[in-house]
XYZ file of C-alpha atoms in Angstrom:
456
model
C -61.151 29.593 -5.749
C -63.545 30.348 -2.952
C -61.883 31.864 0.163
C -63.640 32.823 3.838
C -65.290 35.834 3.782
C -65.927 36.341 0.181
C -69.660 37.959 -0.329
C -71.864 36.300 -3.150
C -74.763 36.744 -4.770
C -76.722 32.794 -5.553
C -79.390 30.940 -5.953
C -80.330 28.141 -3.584
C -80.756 24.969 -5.824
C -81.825 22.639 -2.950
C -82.431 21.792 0.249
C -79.974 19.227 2.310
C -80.408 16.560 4.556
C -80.511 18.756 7.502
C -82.943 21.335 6.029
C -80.078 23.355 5.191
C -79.701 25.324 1.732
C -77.556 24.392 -1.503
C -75.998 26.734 -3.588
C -73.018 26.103 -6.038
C -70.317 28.297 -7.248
C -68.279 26.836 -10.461
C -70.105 23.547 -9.600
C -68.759 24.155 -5.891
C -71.447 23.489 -3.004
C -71.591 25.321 -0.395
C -74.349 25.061 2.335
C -76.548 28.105 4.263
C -78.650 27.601 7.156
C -81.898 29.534 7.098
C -82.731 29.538 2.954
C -84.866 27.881 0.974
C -84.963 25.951 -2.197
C -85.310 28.940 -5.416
C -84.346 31.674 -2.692
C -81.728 34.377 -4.053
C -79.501 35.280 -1.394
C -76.416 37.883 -0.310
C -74.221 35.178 1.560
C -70.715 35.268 3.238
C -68.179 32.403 2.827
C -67.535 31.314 6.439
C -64.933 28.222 6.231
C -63.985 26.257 2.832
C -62.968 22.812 2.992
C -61.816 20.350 -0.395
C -65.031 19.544 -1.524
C -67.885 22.074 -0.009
C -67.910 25.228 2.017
C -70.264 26.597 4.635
C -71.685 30.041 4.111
C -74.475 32.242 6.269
C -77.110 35.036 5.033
C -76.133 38.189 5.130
C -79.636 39.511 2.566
C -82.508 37.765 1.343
C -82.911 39.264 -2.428
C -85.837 37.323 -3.548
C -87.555 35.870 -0.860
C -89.571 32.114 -1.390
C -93.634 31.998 -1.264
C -92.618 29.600 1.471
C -90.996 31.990 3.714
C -92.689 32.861 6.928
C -91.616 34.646 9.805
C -90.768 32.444 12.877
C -92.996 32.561 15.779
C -90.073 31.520 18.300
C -87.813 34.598 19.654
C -84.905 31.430 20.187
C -84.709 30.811 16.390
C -82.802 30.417 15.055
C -79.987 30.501 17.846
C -81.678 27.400 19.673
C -80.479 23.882 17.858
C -84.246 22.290 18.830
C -86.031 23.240 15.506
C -84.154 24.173 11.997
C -87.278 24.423 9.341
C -89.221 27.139 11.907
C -88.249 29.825 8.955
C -90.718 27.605 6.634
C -94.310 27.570 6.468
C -95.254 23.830 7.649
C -97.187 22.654 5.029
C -94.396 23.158 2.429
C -91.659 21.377 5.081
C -93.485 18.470 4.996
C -92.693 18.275 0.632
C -88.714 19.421 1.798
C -89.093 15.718 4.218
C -90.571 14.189 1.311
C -87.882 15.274 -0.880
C -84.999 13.852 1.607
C -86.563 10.834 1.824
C -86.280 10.621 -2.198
C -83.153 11.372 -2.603
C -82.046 9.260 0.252
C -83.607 6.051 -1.653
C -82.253 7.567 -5.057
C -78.567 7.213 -3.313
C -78.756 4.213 -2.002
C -80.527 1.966 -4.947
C -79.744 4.202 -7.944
C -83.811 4.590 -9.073
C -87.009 6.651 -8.291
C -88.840 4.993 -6.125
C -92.344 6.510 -5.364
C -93.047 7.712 -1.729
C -95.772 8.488 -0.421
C -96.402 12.313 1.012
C -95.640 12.869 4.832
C -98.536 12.591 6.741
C -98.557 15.933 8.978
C -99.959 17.218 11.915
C -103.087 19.423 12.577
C -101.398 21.352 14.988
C -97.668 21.238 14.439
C -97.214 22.796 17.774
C -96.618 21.814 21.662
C -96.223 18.086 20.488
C -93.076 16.687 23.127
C -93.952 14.790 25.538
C -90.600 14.705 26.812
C -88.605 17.672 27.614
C -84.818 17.291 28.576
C -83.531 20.829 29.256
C -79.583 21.164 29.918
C -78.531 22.641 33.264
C -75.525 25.083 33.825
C -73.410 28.020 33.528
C -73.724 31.259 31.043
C -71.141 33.737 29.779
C -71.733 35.339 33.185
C -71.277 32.308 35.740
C -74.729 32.626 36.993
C -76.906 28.960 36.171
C -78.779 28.820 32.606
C -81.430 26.136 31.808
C -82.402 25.729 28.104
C -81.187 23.842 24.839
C -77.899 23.769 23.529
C -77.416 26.439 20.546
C -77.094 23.939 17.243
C -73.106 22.372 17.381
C -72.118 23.459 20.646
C -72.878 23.192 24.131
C -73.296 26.765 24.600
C -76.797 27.059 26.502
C -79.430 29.083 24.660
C -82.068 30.235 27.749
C -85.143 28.597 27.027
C -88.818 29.612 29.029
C -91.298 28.923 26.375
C -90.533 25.939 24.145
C -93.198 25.878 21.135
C -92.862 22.128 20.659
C -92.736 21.130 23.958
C -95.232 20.299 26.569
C -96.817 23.562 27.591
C -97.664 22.540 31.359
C -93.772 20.532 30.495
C -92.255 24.349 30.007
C -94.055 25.326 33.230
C -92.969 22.661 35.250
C -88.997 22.947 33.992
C -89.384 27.023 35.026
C -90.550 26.208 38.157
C -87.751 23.384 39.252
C -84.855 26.280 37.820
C -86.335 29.303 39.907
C -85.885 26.294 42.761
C -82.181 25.520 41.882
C -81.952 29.395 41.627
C -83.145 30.494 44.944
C -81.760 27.552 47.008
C -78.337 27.986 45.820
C -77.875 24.491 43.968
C -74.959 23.798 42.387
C -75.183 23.635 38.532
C -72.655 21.726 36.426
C -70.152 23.163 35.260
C -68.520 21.048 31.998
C -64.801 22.519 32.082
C -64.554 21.629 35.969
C -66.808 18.587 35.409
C -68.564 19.732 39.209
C -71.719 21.186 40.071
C -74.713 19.221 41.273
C -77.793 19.766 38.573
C -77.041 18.433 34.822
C -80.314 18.028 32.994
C -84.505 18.616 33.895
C -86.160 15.739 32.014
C -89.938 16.112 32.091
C -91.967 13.251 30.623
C -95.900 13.760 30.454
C -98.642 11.215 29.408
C -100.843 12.875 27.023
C -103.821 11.221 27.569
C -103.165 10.691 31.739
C -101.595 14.133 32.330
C -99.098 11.767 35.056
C -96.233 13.786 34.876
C -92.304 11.751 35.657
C -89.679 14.797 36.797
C -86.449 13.521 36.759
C -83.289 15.013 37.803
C -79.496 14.257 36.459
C -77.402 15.068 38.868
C -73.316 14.718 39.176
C -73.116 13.943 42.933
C -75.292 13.647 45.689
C -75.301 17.096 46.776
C -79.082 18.030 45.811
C -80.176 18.777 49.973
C -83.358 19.889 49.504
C -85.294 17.126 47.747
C -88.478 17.255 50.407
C -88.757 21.057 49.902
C -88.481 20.522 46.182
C -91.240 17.921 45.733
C -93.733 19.751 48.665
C -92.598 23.039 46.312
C -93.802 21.060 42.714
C -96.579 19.001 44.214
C -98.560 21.821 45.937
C -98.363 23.739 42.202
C -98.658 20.602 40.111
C -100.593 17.371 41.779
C -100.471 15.657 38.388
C -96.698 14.825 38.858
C -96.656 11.207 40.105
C -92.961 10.741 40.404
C -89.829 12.670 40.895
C -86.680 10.435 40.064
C -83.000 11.326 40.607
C -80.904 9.944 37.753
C -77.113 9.786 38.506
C -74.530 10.766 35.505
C -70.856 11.212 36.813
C -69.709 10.568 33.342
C -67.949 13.403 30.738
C -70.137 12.731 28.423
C -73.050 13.844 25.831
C -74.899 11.214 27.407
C -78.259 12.841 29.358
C -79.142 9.903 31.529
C -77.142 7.537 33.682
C -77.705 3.946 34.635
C -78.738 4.953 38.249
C -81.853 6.472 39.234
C -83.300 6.767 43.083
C -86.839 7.403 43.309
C -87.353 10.552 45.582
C -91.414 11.031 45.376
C -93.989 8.349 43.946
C -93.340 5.255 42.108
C -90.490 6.114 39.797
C -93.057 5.950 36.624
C -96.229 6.926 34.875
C -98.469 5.673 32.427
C -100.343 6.846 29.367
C -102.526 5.571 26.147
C -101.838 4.966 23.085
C -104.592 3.356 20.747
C -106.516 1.064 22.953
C -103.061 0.367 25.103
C -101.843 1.486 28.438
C -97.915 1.844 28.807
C -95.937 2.257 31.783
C -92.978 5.159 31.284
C -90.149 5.140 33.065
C -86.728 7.295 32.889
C -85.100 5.229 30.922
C -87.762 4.048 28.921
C -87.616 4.351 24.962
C -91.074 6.127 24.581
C -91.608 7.997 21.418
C -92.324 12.198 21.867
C -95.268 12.581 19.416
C -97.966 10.004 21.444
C -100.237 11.279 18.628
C -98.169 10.988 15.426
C -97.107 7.655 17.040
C -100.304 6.566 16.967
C -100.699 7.028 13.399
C -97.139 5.518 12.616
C -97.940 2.344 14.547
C -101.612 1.986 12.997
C -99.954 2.862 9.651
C -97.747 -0.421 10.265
C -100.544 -2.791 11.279
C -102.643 -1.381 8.298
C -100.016 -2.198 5.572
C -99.682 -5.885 7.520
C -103.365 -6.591 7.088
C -103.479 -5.191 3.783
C -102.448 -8.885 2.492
C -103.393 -11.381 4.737
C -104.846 -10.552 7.114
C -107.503 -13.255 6.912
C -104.812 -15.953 7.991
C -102.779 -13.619 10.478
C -104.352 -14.905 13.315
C -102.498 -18.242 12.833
C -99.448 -16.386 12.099
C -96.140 -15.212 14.518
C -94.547 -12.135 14.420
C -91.089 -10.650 15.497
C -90.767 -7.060 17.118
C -87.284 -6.130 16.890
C -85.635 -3.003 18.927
C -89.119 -3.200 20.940
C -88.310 -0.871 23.559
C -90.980 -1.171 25.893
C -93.478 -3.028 23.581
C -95.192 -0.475 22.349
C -95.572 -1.740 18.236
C -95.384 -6.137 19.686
C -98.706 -4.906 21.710
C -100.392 -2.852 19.274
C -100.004 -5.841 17.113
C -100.771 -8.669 18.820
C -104.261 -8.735 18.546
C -103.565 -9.859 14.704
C -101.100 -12.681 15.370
C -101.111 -16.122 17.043
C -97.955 -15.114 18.826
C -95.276 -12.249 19.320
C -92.327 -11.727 20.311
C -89.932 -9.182 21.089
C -86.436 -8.374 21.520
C -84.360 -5.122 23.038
C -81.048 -4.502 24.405
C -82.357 -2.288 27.642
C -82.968 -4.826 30.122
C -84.961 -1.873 32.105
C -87.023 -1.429 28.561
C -87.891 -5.382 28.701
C -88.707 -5.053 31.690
C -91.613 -2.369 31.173
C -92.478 -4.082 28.032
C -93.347 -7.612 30.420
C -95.367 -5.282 32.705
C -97.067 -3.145 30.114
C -98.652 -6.913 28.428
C -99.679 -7.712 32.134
C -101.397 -4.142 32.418
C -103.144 -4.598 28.909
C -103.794 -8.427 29.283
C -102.076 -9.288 26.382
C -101.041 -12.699 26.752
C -99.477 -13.687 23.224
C -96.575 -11.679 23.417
C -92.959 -12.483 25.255
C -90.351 -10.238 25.866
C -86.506 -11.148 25.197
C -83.359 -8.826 26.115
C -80.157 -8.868 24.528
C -78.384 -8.299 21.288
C -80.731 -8.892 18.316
C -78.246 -10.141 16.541
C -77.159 -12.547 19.453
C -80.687 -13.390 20.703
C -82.965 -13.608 17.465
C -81.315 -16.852 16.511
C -81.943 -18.824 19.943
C -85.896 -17.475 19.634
C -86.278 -18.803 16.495
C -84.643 -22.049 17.713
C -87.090 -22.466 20.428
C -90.034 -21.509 18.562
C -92.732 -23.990 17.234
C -93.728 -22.450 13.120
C -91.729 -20.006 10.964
C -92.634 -15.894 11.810
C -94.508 -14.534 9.069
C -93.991 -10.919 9.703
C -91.035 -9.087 11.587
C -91.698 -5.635 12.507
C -87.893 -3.654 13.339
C -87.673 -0.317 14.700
C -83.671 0.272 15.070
C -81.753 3.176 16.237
C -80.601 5.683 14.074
C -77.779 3.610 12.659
C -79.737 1.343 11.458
C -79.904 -2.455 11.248
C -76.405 -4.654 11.288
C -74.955 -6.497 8.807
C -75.668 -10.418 10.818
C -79.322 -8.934 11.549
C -80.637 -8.448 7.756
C -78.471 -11.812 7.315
C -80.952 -13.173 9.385
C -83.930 -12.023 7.674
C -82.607 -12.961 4.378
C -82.381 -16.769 5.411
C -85.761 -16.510 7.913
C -87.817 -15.063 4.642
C -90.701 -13.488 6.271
C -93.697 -13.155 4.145
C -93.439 -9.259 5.235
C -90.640 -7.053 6.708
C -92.160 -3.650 8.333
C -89.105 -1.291 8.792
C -89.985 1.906 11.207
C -86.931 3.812 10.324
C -85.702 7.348 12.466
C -82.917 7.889 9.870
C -83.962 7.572 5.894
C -80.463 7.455 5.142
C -79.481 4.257 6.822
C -83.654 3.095 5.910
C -82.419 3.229 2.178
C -79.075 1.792 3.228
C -80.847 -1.355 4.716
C -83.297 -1.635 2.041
C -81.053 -1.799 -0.757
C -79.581 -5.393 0.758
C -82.909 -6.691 1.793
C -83.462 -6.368 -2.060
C -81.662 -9.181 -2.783
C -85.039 -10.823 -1.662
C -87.962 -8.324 -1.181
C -89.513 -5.819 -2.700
C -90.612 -2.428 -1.548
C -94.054 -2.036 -1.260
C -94.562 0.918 0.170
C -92.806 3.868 1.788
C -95.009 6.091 4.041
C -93.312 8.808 5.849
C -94.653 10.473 9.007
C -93.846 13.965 10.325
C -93.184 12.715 14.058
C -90.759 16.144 14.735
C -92.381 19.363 12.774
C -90.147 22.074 12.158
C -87.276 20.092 12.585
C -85.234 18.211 9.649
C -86.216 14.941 11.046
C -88.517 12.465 9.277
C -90.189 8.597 10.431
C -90.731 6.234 7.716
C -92.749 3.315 7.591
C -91.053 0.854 4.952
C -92.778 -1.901 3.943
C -91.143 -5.203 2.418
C -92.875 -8.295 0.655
C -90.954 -11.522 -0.209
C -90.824 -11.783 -3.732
């Protein structure tokens, strides 16, 4: 029987979901941050529950060929990346792998994915930084990320997957806070003034969006801040106070007030402009993104694309429009649906910006709304593109699809587990073409997939 503390000697069989390693004991599991598949490894038994136990390193014995030593003096204490211990080509096959045994799970076969498409340069990649605000071990105000399940602050100045001219910006606005004695919050009084930095940059503009969480309206020196950011940076066309009174894990409020510019910025992807707001859904990797959204429209052609332009297409969980406007160039008609009215919003103005004039924009429930579009709508939608959050698509949605048949389904999935969840009812009436993932997040566990369904 294991107990906490216990020293072992293993090997790591696997690697987990989160990039973590497996190692077994009498056929017990027990996970280890920091190891890699074939590893051998001194460990100590931290906590033992019924059916695993966690465990951390105390000596690498036989080191992998895919070990590397990490470039980032925050690693592994920072939660941001988990897989920085692993030389990036070889992460990319451990992303593969959870995507396989994800599928596996769920419908009880091999299915064949395709590898991860990676990045050049795996590095500097966010185009949105959110850094929490508040107080250290020693009272005096911390800005960084929170160290990995906790919200202790880990001081951050040099993120290597962030925005570099991001980082600089973020130092800048804390060595503000710092010197004009602003309040930082403090989460076991719930006061303090400054909550989060949230930095949003368009690639291919260089606009830059500053916004600022804030717990009250105590922040007196908003004039002195912008002249202070504007004289260093002229690039950053908005600063935007964002108002979150709530205990929560939540980073931004409902409630922003526009202190400098417009309140947004724009930037390109593909041939598209997109306007970016601080509450607009706008994915981090603008250049991965580009190749996940052109990987969709590909894998649509690929069959008929000589009668698309006849055809209509759905966009479900469109955000601001992003994948409806990439695509409507091959349809007769599009249309979208999201739950942020502030996101539909955007996603009207950003087909007025690019002239796109075959697309409309719905907000709501897709479960609530989808049925009264396709009420309303004159021919049957031969393709339905869906993008969900991380938990996936509901039960009444794939319902839905089941009885609507689209010729094609193209899933863009954040989560492979609840991707091979979903795809194991849709089943019932497709079949899986194709699964292509997409390294939108290097060095951290997390994988995009492009799924692609055909009606059998």
């Amino acid at each position: 029987m294991l107990e906490k503390n216990q020293i072992y000697e293993v090997e790591i069989i696997d690697n987990g979901y989160q990039g973590e390693g497996i190692a077994k004991i009498d056929n017990f599991p027990i996970f280890i941050q920091g190891v890699i598949k074939g590893e051998q490894v001194e460990i100590k038994i931290l906590k033992v529950l019924s059916n695993f136990a966690y465990a951390k390193i105390l000596k690498i014995i036989k080191p992998s060929e895919y070990r590397t030593d990490a470039d980032c003096s925050d690693f592994p204490k920072c939660g941001g990346c988990n897989l920085r211990h692993i030389k990036y080509d070889y992460t990319l096959k451990v992303k593969k792998a959870k995507v396989e045994n994800c599928l596996y799970k769920a419908l009880n076969r091999k299915l064949k994915v395709n590898d991860v498409i990676g990045m050049d340069n795996p590095l500097n990649y966010r185009n949105k930084l959110q850094y929490p605000v508040g107080l250290g071990k020693d009272n005096n105000p911390v800005m960084g990320v929170y160290s990995e399940r906790t919200h202790n602050i880990v001081p951050v100045q040099n993120c290597f997957i962030q925005n570099e001219e991001c980082n600089k910006i973020a130092n800048k606005i804390f060595k503000f806070i710092k010197e004009n004695n602003i309040s930082v919050y403090n989460e076991q009084t719930l006061k303090g003034t400054v909550r989060h930095i949230v930095i949003r940059i368009g690639v291919k503009t260089n606009e830059v969006l500053v916004t600022l969480v804030v717990n009250d309206n105590n922040f007196k020196k908003e004039k002195e801040l912008v002249e202070y950011l504007t004289a260093k940076y002229p690039n950053i066309k908005s600063v935007v106070k964002n108002y979150n009174t709530k205990n929560t894990n939540v980073i931004l409020g409902n409630q922003n007030e526009i202190i400098y510019g417009k309140g947004y910025i724009h930037d390109i992807l593909g041939d598209y402009k997109f306007k970016i707001s601080p509450l607009s859904f706008y994915q981090v990797n603008p250049i991965q993104t580009e190749i996940l959204y052109g990987t969709a429209i590909k894998y649509v052609d690929a069959d008929i694309a000589h009668t698309q332009k006849n055809n209509i297409a759905l966009d479900l969980y469109c955000g601001i429009g992003t994948i409806g406007i990439f695509a409507s160039k091959h349809f007769k008609k599009v249309y979208g649906v999201e739950i942020v009215e502030q996101a539909i919003e955007d996603a009207k103005e950003n087909a007025k910006i690019n002239n796109v004039e075959n697309i409309e924009f719905y907000a709501g429930d897709v479960e609530k709304v989808l049925p009264q579009i396709l009420e309303n709508i004159e021919g049957k939608p031969k393709v339905v593109f869906v993008d969900p959050p991380r938990k996936g698509l509901d039960n009444k949605t794939i319902e839905i699809l089941k009885t609507l048949k689209p010729e094609k389904i193209v899933y863009i999935s954040c989560n492979p587990a609840t991707l091979a969840r979903d795809l194991k009812q849709l089943e019932e009436k497709y079949e899986i073409k194709e699964v292509q993932p997409v390294d939108m997040f290097p060095y951290t566990s997390h994988v995009e997939c492009v799924a692609v369904l055909k009606l059998e």
